[in-house]
Short mmCIF file of C-alpha atoms in Angstrom, two decimals:
data_model
loop_
_atom_site.label_atom_id
_atom_site.label_comp_id
_atom_site.label_asym_id
_atom_site.label_seq_id
_atom_site.Cartn_x
_atom_site.Cartn_y
_atom_site.Cartn_z
CA MET A 822 6.56 -0.17 -71.72
CA TRP A 823 4.92 1.66 -74.64
CA ASN A 824 6.79 4.85 -73.69
CA ILE A 825 10.17 3.11 -74.00
CA ILE A 826 9.26 1.70 -77.43
CA SER A 827 8.03 5.06 -78.74
CA ASN A 828 11.16 6.80 -77.41
CA TYR A 829 13.33 4.20 -79.14
CA PHE A 830 11.52 4.69 -82.45
CA LEU A 831 11.72 8.47 -82.15
CA HIS A 832 15.44 8.24 -81.43
CA THR A 833 16.15 5.98 -84.43
CA LYS A 834 14.04 8.25 -86.65
CA LEU A 835 16.01 11.30 -85.52
CA CYS A 836 19.32 9.49 -86.02
CA PHE A 837 18.22 8.47 -89.52
CA LEU A 838 17.15 12.03 -90.40
CA PHE A 839 20.41 13.40 -89.01
CA LYS A 840 22.43 10.95 -91.12
CA ILE A 841 20.45 11.93 -94.23
CA HIS A 842 21.00 15.61 -93.43
CA VAL A 843 24.77 15.12 -92.99
CA ALA A 844 25.03 13.06 -96.19
CA TYR A 845 23.05 15.75 -98.06
CA ARG A 846 25.35 18.51 -96.79
CA ILE A 847 28.47 16.53 -97.75
CA LEU A 848 27.03 15.79 -101.19
CA ILE A 849 26.18 19.46 -101.84
CA SER A 850 29.61 20.66 -100.70
CA LEU A 851 31.26 18.05 -102.95
CA ILE A 852 29.15 19.14 -105.93
CA LEU A 853 30.00 22.80 -105.29
CA VAL A 854 33.72 22.05 -104.99
CA ILE A 855 33.68 19.96 -108.19
CA ARG A 856 31.71 22.62 -110.09
CA PHE A 857 34.03 25.37 -108.87
CA HIS A 858 37.10 23.31 -109.81
CA PHE A 859 35.79 22.50 -113.29
CA SER A 860 34.60 26.03 -113.98
CA LYS A 861 38.02 27.39 -113.01
CA LYS A 862 39.85 24.77 -115.04
CA TYR A 863 37.83 24.60 -118.25
CA MET A 864 35.37 27.48 -118.55
CA CYS A 865 37.09 30.31 -116.66
CA ASN A 866 34.00 32.00 -115.20
CA PHE A 867 31.25 30.55 -117.36
CA PRO A 868 28.62 30.06 -114.59
CA LEU A 869 29.24 33.56 -113.24
CA THR A 870 29.01 35.28 -116.63
CA PHE A 871 25.92 33.25 -117.52
CA PHE A 872 24.29 34.29 -114.24
CA LEU A 873 25.18 37.95 -114.79
CA ASN A 874 23.83 37.86 -118.34
CA LYS A 875 20.56 36.41 -117.07
CA LYS A 876 20.34 39.11 -114.42
CA ILE A 877 20.91 41.93 -116.89
CA LYS A 878 18.23 40.70 -119.33
#
């Protein structure tokens, strides 16, 4: 009996973690796409030049 309950809880925990992981990945890809789109549209290559300047210094 206890084994079934613990398996059920483990399964729900894993499902929950998997959902969080998927949501996190989707969120990050969305942020990257939006940032890329905005940087292309408004700032040309601002993040890239900023990063290169930081690297040189």
